[in-house]
Coordinates of C-alpha atoms in Angstrom, one line a residue:
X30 CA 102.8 -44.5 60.0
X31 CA 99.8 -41.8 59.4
X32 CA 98.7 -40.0 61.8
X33 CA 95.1 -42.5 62.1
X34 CA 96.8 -45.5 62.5
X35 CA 98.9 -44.1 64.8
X36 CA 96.3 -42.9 67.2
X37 CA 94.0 -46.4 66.5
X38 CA 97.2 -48.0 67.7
X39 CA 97.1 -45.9 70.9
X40 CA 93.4 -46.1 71.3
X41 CA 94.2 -50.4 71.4
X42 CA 96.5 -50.1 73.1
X43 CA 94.7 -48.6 75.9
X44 CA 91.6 -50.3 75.3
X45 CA 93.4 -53.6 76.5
X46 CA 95.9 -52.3 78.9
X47 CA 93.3 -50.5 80.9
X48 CA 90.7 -53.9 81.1
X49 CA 93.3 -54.8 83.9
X50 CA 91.6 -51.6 85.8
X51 CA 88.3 -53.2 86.8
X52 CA 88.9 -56.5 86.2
X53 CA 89.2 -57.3 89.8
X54 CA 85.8 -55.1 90.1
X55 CA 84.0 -57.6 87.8
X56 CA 85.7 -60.6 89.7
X57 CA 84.4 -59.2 92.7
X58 CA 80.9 -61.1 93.2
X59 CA 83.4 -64.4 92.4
X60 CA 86.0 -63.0 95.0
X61 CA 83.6 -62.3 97.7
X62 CA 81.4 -65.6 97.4
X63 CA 85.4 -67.4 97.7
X64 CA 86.5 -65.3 100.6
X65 CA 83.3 -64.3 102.5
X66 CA 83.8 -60.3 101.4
X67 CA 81.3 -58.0 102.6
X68 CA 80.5 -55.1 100.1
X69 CA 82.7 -52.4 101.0
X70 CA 85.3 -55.2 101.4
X71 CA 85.4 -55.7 97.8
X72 CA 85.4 -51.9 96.7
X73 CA 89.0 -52.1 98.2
X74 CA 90.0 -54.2 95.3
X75 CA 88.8 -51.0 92.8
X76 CA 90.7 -48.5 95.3
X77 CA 93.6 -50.0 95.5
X78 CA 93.9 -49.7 92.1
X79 CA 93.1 -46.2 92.1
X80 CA 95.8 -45.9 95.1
X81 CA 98.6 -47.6 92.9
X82 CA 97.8 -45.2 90.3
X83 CA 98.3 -42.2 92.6
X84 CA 101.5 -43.6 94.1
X85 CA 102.8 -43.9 90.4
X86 CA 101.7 -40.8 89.0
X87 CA 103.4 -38.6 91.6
X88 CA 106.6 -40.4 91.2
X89 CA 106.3 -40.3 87.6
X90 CA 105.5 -36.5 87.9
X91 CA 108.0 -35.6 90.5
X92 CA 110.8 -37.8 88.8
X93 CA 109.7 -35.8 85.3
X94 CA 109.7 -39.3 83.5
X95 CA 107.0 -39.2 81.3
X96 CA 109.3 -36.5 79.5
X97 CA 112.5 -38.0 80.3
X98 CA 111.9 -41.8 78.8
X99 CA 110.7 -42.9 75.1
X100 CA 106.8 -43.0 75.0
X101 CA 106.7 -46.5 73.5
X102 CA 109.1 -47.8 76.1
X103 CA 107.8 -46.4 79.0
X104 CA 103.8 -47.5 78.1
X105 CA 105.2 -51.2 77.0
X106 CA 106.9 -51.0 80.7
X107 CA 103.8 -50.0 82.4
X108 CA 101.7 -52.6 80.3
X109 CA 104.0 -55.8 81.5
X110 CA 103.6 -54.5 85.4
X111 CA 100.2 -54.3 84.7
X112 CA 99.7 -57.4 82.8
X113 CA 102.2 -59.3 85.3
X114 CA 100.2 -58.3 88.6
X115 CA 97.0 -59.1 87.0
X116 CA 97.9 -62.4 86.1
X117 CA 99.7 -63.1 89.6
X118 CA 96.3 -62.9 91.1
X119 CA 95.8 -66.1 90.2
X120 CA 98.3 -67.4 92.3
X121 CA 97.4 -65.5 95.6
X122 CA 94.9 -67.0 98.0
X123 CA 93.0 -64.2 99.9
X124 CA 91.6 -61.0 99.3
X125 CA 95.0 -59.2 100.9
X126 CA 97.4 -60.3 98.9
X127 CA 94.9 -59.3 95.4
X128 CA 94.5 -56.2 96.6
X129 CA 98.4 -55.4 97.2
X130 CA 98.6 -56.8 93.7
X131 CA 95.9 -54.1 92.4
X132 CA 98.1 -51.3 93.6
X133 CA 100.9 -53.0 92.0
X134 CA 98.8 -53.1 88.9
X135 CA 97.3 -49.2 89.3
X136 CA 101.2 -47.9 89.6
X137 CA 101.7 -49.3 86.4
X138 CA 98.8 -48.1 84.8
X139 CA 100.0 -44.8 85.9
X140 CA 103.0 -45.4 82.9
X141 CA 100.0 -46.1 80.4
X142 CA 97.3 -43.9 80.4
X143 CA 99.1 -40.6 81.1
X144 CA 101.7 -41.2 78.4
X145 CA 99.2 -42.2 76.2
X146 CA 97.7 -38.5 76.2
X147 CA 101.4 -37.1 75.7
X148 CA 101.9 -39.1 72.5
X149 CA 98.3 -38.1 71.2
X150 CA 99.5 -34.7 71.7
X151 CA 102.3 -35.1 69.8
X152 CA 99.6 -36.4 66.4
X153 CA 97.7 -33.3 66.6
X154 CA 97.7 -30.2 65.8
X155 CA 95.8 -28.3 68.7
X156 CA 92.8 -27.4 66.4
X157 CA 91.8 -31.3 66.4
X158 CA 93.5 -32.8 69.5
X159 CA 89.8 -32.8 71.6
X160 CA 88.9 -34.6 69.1
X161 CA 91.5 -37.0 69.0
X162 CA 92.1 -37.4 73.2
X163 CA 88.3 -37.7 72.9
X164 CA 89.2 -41.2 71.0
X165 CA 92.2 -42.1 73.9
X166 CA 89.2 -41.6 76.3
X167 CA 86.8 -43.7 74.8
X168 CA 89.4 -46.7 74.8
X169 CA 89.6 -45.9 78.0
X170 CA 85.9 -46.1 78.8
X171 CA 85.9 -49.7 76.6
X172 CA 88.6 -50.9 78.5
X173 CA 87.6 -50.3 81.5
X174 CA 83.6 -51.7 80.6
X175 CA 85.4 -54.7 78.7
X176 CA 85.4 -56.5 82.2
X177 CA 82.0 -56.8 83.3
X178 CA 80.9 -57.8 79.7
X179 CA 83.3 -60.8 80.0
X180 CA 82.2 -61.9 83.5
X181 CA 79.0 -61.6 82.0
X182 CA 79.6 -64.9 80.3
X183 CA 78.0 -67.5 81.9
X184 CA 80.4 -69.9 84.3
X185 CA 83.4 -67.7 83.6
X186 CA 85.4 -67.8 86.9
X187 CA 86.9 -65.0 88.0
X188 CA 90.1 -66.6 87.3
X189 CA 89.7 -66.6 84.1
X190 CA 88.0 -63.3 83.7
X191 CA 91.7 -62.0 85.2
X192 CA 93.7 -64.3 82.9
X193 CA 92.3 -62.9 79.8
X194 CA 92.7 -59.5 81.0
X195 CA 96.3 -60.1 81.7
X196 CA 96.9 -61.3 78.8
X197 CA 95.1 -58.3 77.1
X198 CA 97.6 -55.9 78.6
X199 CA 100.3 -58.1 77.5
X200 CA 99.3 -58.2 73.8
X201 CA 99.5 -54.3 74.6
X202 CA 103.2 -54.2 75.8
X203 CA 104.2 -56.1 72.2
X204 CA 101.8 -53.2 70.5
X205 CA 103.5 -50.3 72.8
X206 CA 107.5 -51.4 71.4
X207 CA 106.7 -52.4 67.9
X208 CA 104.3 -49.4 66.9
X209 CA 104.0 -46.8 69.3
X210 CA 105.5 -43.4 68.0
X211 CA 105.8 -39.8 69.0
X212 CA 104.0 -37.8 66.2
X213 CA 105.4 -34.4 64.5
X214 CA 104.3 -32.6 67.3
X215 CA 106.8 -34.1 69.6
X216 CA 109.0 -31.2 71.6
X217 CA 112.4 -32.5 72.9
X218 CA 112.4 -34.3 76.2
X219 CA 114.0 -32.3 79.1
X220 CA 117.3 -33.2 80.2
X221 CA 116.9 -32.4 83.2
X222 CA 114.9 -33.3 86.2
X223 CA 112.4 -30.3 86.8
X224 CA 110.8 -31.0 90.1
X225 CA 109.4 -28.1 91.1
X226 CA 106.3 -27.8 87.5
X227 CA 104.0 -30.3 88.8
X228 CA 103.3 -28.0 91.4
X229 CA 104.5 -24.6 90.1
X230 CA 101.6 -24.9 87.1
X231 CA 99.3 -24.3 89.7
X232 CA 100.4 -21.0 89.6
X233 CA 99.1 -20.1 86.0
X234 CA 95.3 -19.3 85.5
X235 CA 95.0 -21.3 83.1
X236 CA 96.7 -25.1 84.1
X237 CA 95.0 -24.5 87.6
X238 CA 91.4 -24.4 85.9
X239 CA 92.0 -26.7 83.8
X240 CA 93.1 -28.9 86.6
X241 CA 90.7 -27.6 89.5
X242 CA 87.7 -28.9 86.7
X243 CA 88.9 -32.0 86.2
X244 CA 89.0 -32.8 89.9
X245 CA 85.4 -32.1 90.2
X246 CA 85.1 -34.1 87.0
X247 CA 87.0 -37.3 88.9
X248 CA 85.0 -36.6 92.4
X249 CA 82.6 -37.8 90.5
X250 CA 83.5 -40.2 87.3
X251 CA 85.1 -43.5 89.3
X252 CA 82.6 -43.4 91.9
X253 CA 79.7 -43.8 89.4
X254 CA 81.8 -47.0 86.9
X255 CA 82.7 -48.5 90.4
X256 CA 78.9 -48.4 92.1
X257 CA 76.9 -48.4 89.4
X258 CA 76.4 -52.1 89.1
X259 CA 75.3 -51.7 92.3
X260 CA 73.0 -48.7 91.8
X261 CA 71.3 -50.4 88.8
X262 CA 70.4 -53.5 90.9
X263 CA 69.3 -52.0 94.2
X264 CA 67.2 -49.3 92.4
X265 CA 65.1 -52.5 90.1
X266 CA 66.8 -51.2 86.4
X267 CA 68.7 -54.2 86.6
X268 CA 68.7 -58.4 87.6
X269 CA 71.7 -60.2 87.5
X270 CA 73.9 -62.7 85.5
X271 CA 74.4 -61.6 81.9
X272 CA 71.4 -59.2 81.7
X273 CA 72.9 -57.5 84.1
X274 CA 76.5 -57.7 82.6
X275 CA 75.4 -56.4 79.5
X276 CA 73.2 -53.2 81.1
X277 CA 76.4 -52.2 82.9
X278 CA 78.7 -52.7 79.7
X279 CA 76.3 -50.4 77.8
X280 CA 76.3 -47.9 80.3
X281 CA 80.0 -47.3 80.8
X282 CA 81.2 -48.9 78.3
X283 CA 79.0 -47.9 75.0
X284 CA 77.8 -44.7 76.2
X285 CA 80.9 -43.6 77.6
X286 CA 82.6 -44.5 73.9
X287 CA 79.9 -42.1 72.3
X288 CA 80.3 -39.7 75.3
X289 CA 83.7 -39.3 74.4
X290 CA 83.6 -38.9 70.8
X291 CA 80.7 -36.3 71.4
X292 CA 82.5 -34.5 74.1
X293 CA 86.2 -34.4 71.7
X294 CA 84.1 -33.0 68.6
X295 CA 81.8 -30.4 70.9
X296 CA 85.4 -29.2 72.6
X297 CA 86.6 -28.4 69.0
X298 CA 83.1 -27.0 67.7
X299 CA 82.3 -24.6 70.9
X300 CA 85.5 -24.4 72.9
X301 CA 87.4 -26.5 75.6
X302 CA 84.9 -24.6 78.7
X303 CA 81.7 -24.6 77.2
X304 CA 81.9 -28.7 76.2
X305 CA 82.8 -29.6 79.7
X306 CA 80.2 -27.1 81.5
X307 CA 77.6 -29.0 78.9
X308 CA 78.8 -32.1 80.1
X309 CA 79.2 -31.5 83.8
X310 CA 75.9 -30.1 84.2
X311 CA 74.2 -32.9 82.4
X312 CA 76.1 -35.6 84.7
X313 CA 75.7 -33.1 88.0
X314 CA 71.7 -33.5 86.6
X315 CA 71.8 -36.7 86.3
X316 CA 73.1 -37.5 89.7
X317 CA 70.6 -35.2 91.2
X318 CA 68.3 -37.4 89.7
X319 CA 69.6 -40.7 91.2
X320 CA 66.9 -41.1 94.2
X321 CA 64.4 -41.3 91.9
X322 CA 65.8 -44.3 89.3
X323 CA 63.6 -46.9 91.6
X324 CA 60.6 -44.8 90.9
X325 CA 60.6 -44.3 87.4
X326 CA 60.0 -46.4 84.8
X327 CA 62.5 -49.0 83.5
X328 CA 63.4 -47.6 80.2
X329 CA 63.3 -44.0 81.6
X330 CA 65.4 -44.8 84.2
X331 CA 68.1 -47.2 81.7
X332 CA 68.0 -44.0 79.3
X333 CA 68.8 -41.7 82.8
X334 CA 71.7 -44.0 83.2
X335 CA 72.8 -44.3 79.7
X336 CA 72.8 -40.0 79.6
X337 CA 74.7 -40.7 82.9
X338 CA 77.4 -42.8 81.4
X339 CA 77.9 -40.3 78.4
X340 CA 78.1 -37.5 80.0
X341 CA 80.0 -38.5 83.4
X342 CA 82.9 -39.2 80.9
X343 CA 82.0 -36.4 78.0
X344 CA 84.5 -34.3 79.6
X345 CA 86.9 -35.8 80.5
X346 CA 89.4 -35.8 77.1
X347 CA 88.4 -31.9 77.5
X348 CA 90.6 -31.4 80.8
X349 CA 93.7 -33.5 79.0
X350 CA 93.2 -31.6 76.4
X351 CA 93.4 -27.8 77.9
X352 CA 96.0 -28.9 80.0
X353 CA 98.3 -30.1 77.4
X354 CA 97.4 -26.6 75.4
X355 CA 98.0 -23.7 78.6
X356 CA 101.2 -26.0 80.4
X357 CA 104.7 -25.5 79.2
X358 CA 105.3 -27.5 75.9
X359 CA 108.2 -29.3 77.0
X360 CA 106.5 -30.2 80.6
X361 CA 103.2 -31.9 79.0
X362 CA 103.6 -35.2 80.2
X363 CA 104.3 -34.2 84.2
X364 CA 101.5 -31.9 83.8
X365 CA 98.9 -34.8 82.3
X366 CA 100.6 -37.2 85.1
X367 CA 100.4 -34.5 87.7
X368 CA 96.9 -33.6 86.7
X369 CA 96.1 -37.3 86.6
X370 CA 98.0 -37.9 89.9
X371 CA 95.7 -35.4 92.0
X372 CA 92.2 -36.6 90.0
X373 CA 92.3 -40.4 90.9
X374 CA 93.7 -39.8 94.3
X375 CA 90.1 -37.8 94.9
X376 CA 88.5 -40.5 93.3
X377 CA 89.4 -43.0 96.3
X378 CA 87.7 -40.7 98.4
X379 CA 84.7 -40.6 96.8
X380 CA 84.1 -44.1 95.9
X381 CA 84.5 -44.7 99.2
X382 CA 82.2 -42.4 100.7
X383 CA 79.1 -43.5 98.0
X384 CA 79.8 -47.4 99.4
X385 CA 79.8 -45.8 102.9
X386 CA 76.3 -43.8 102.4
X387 CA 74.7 -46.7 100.7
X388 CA 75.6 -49.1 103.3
X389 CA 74.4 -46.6 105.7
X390 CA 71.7 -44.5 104.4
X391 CA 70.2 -46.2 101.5
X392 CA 72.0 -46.7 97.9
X393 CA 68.7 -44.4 96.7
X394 CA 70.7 -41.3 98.0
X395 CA 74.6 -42.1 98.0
X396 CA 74.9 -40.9 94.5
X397 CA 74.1 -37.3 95.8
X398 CA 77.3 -36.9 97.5
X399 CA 78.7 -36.8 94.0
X400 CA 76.8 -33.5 93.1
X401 CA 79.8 -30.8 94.1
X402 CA 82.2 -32.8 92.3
X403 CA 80.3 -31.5 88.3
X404 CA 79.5 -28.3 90.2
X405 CA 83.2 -27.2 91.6
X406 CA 84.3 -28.4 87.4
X407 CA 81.3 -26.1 86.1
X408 CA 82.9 -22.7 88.6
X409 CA 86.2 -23.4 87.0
X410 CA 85.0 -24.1 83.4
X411 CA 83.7 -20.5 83.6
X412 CA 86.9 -19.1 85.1
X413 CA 88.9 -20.9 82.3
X414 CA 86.7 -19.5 79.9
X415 CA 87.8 -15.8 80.8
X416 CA 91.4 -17.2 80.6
X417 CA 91.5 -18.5 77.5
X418 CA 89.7 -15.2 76.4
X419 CA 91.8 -13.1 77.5
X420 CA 94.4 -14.9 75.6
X421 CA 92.6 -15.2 72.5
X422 CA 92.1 -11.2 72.2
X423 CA 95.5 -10.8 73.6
X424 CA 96.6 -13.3 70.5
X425 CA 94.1 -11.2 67.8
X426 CA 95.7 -8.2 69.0
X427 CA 99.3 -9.2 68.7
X428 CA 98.0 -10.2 65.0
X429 CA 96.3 -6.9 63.9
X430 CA 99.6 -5.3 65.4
X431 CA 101.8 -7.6 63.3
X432 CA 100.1 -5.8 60.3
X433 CA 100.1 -2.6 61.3
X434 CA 102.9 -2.5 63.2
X435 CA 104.9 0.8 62.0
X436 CA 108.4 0.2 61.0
X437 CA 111.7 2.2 62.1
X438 CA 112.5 5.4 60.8
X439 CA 108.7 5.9 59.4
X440 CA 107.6 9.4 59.9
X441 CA 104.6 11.2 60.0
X442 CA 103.7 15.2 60.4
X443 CA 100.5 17.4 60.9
X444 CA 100.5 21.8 61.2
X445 CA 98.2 23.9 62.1
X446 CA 97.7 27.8 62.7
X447 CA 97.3 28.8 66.3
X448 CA 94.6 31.7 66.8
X449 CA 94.0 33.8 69.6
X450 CA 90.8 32.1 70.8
X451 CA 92.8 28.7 71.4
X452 CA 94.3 30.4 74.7
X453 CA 91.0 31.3 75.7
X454 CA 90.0 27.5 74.7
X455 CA 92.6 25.8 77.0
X456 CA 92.0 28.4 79.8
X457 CA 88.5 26.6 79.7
X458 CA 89.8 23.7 79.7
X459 CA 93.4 23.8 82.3
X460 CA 92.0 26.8 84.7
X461 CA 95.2 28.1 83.2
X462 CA 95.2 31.8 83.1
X463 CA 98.8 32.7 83.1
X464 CA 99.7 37.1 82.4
X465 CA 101.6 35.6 79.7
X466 CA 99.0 34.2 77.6
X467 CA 96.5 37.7 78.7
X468 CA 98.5 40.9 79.7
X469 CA 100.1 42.2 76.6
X470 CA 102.3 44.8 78.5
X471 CA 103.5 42.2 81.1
X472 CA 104.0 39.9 78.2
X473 CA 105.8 42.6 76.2
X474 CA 107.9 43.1 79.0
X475 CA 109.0 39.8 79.8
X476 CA 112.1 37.9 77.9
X477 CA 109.8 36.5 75.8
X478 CA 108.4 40.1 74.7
X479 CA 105.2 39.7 73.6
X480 CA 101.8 36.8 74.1
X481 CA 102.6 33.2 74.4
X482 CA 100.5 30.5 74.2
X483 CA 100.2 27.9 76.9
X484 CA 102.7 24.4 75.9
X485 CA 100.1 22.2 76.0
X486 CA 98.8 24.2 72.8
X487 CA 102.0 23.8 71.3
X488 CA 102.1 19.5 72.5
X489 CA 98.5 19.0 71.5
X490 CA 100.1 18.9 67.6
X491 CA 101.8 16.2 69.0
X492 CA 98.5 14.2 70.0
X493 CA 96.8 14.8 67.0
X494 CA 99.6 13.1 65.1
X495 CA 100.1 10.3 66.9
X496 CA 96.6 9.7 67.0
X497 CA 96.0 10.4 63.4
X498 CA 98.9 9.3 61.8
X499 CA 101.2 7.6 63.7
X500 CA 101.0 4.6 65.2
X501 CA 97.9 6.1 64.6
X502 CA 94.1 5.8 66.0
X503 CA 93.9 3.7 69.1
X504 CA 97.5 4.9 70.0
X505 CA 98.1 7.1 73.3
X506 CA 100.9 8.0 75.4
X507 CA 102.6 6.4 78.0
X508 CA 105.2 8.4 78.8
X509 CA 107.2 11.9 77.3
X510 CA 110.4 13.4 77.6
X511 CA 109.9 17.4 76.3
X512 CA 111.9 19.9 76.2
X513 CA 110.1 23.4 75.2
X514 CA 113.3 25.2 73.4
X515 CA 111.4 28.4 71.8
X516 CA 108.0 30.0 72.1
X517 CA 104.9 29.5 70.3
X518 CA 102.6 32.6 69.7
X519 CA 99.1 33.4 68.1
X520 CA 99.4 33.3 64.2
X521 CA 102.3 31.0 64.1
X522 CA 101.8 28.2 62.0
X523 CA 103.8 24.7 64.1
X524 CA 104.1 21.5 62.2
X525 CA 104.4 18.5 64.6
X526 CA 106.5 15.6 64.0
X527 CA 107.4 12.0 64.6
X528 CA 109.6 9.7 63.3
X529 CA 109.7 5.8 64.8
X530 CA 112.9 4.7 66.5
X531 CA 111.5 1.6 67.7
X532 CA 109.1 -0.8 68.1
X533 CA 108.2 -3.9 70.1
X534 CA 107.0 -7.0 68.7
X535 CA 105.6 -8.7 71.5
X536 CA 103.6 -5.5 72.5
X537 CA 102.0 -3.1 70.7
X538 CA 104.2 -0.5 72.2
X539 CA 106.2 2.1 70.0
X540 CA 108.8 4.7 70.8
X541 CA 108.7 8.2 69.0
X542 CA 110.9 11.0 68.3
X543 CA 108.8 14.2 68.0
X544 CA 109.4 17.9 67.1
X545 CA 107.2 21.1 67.3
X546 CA 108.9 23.3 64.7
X547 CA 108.1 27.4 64.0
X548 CA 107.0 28.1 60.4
X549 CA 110.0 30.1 60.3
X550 CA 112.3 27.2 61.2
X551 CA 113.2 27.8 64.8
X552 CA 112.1 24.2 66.7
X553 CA 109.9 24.7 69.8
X554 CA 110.2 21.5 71.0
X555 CA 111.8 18.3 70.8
X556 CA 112.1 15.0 73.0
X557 CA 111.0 11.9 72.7
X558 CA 107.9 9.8 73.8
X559 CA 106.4 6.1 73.8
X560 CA 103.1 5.1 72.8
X561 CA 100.7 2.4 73.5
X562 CA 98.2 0.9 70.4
X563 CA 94.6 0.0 71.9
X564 CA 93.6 -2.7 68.9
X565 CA 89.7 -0.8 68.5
X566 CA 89.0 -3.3 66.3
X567 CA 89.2 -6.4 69.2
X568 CA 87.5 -3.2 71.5
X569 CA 84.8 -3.2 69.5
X570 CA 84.2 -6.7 69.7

């Protein structure tokens, strides 16, 4: 199967897997006129979702399964629980026993969506996988909109409503065995249980800010789809019935589909850090703006929401996708599960906080709470952004070296005449002012009879060389291992060389041979040295 078809088949997959994720939330006004709910009675039927998720995803991630079981296995597994606990709903009586059956159904969600983003990874080469989880998350964002367009239908009970998204996620499970693949970009699943990477990742720059963003990202995302029916109605944008329905479908679902797809393609176009600052500071904006949705106009305040729903989830394919490209190849899906595991658990928190405030305070000013959430992503965007820039020089040097790189047994030589005024030259320079380089009689009289210049006359050949020739400019020492064998004096002519007796490719790190040899053959010096390659052009840059 191509590499499109494969990845539509994903993005359906989810699309009717995930409508099991707030069908309970669109079933809610049915539920609570049944069973007598009070508001934040009913938001326990989106957090226990969000609960069962978290329960699975850290046994998922501490078990290692997502890389330990065959992708279309484990998502057809995950899609039965979740189709099988939906559709049990409509055999329970009472708001308990659907809300033990939404964490039933979350847990196995937690075997969908994750391994989703493992499999898309395995499609794409990194240069177009924003791009492509972009897609997975727009799914996503349909499934989980798909709901509330469907209770939108006039006289639908809420039985029903559940029934067709059980069945949904069924129809998913039969997709998930008969087409789901791992792509060309598949690495070999472990074979061993590693328990210790969904925590040890945090350890790397570049995982933890690519985590420590999406958690501000999901402080705030699942707060705003699970209130902002809510918000729409209590600040005048919206009525209710299939008006309603439809506003709310727009905003997280159509919006969110075009955020997505906007937020993949910017991620490829400007970098992973820059597209999800872009995104978080329009959403952060956007909830700043919140109090004022009941004062503004309809249409400006719809459009404010609709920006809202775009950019809330803009982002969020950008976290999968720099997590899947700084974690350990062969630990991708514990990270994404991991990573996932962490982010929803924060989002039980916030969602019910907002329900709290607006019960409380007034549903004008609950959104605010979800301000630090885009602004703690936006701090680690930047810090990700000097990561990955470190890396990338690191990467363009490494690549200038491989062209350059000298090759063993490569020589190189420079001479030069040494005059009497370069004593008087490195005196300036060293303080050194040595009867040996000065007093010709004590000079004469010493074993080496006669004027000597200082050795770091005779080693400066060796600089110039290295520096010149080889490696050549950029290069410097690191260390040297001399040994001065004869004296150098004014007038002699000394020819310094190297010869390359090995290299590193990882590094641009060389070790030398060298030699300071008399014009009339007697060696001065020899010893060895190492040398470190500063890439001038990546300086310069």
């Amino acid at each position: 199967m191509s590499r499109r078809l494969e990845l539509a088949l994903i993005a359906v997959v989810q699309v009717l897997a995930i409508s099991t994720w707030f069908s309970a939330t669109a079933a809610a006004p049915g539920m609570a006129a049944e069973w007598s709910l009070s508001t934040l009675q009913t938001v326990w039927l989106t957090v226990g979702v969000q609960a069962g998720f978290v329960i699975g995803a850290v046994l998922a991630a501490w078990l290692g399964i997502a890389d330990r079981i065959g992708a279309s296995r484990l998502m057809a597994i995950g899609c039965l629980g979740a189709a099988a606990s939906t559709g049990a709903t409509l055999l329970v009586d009472g708001a308990i026993g659907v809300a033990i059956l939404r964490v039933l159904t979350g847990a196995c969600l937690a075997a969908v969506y994750p391994v989703g983003l493992k499999v898309v990874a395995t499609w794409t080469p990194k240069s177009l996988r924003a791009r492509a989880y972009g897609v997975l998350i727009g799914a996503l964002t349909l499934g989980t909109a798909l709901p509330h367009v469907i209770a939108g239908l006039d006289g639908l009970p809420w039985r029903s409503l559940m029934a067709i998204a059980g069945g949904a996620a069924a129809i998913a499970a039969a997709l998930s065995v008969f087409g789901v693949r791992e792509g060309p970009f598949a690495v070999p699943t472990v074979g061993r249980i590693d328990l210790g990477y969904a925590a040890r990742m945090f350890r790397e720059p570049g995982p933890r800010y690519a985590n420590f963003g999406y958690f501000g990202h999901m402080w705030e995302l699942y707060a705003f789809w699970a209130w902002a029916p809510h918000l729409a109605v209590t600040s005048g944008v919206a009525g209710s019935g299939a008006a309603s329905a439809l506003l709310i479908f727009a905003v997280i679902g159509l919006a969110g589909v075009a955020g997505a797809l906007i937020g993949g393609w910017l991620a490829d176009a400007v970098g992973r850090p820059a597209a999800a600052g872009i995104a978080l500071a329009t959403s952060g904006s956007c909830a700043l703006l919140s109090p004022l949705l009941g004062l503004l106009p309809a249409p400006v305040a719809i459009a404010i929401l609709l920006l809202w729903g775009a950019s809330v989830i803009a982002d969020s394919g950008v976290f999968s996708t720099a997590l899947s490209e700084t974690a350990r190849s062969d630990r991708i899906g514990t990270a994404l599960t991991a990573q996932t595991a962490v982010g929803f658990g924060l989002t039980i928190g916030s969602i019910l906080l907002v329900g709290a405030i607006g019960e409380s305070a007034g549903w004008q000013w609950a959104f605010l709470v979800l301000v630090p959430g885009p602004v703690f992503g936006a701090v680690a965007m930047v810090r990700l952004s000097h990561v990955l820039g470190r890396k990338r020089r690191k990467r363009l040097k490494m690549s200038n070296w491989s062209e350059r790189m000298p090759q063993v047994g490569q020589s190189a030589e420079l001479s030069r005449t040494i005059l009497p005024e370069d004593i008087e030259l490195f005196t300036r320079i060293s303080g050194d002012m040595n009867p040996l380089h000065y007093d010709e009689p004590a000079a004469s009289a010493s074993r080496f009879g006669g004027i000597i210049v200082q050795g770091g006359i005779t080693t400066a050949i060796l600089n110039a060389v290295v520096a010149e020739r080889l490696p050549g400019p950029g290069s410097v020492f690191l260390g040297v291992e001399w040994k001065f064998l004869a004296p150098v004096r004014p007038g002699d002519t000394i020819t310094g060389t190297v010869t390359v007796t090995e290299v590193r490719d990882d590094k641009p790190i060389t070790k030398i041979a060298t030699t300071v040899t008399r014009d009339d053959g007697v060696v001065a010096l020899e010893g060895t040295a190492v040398c470190f390659t500063e890439d001038l052009a990546c300086v310069r840059r």
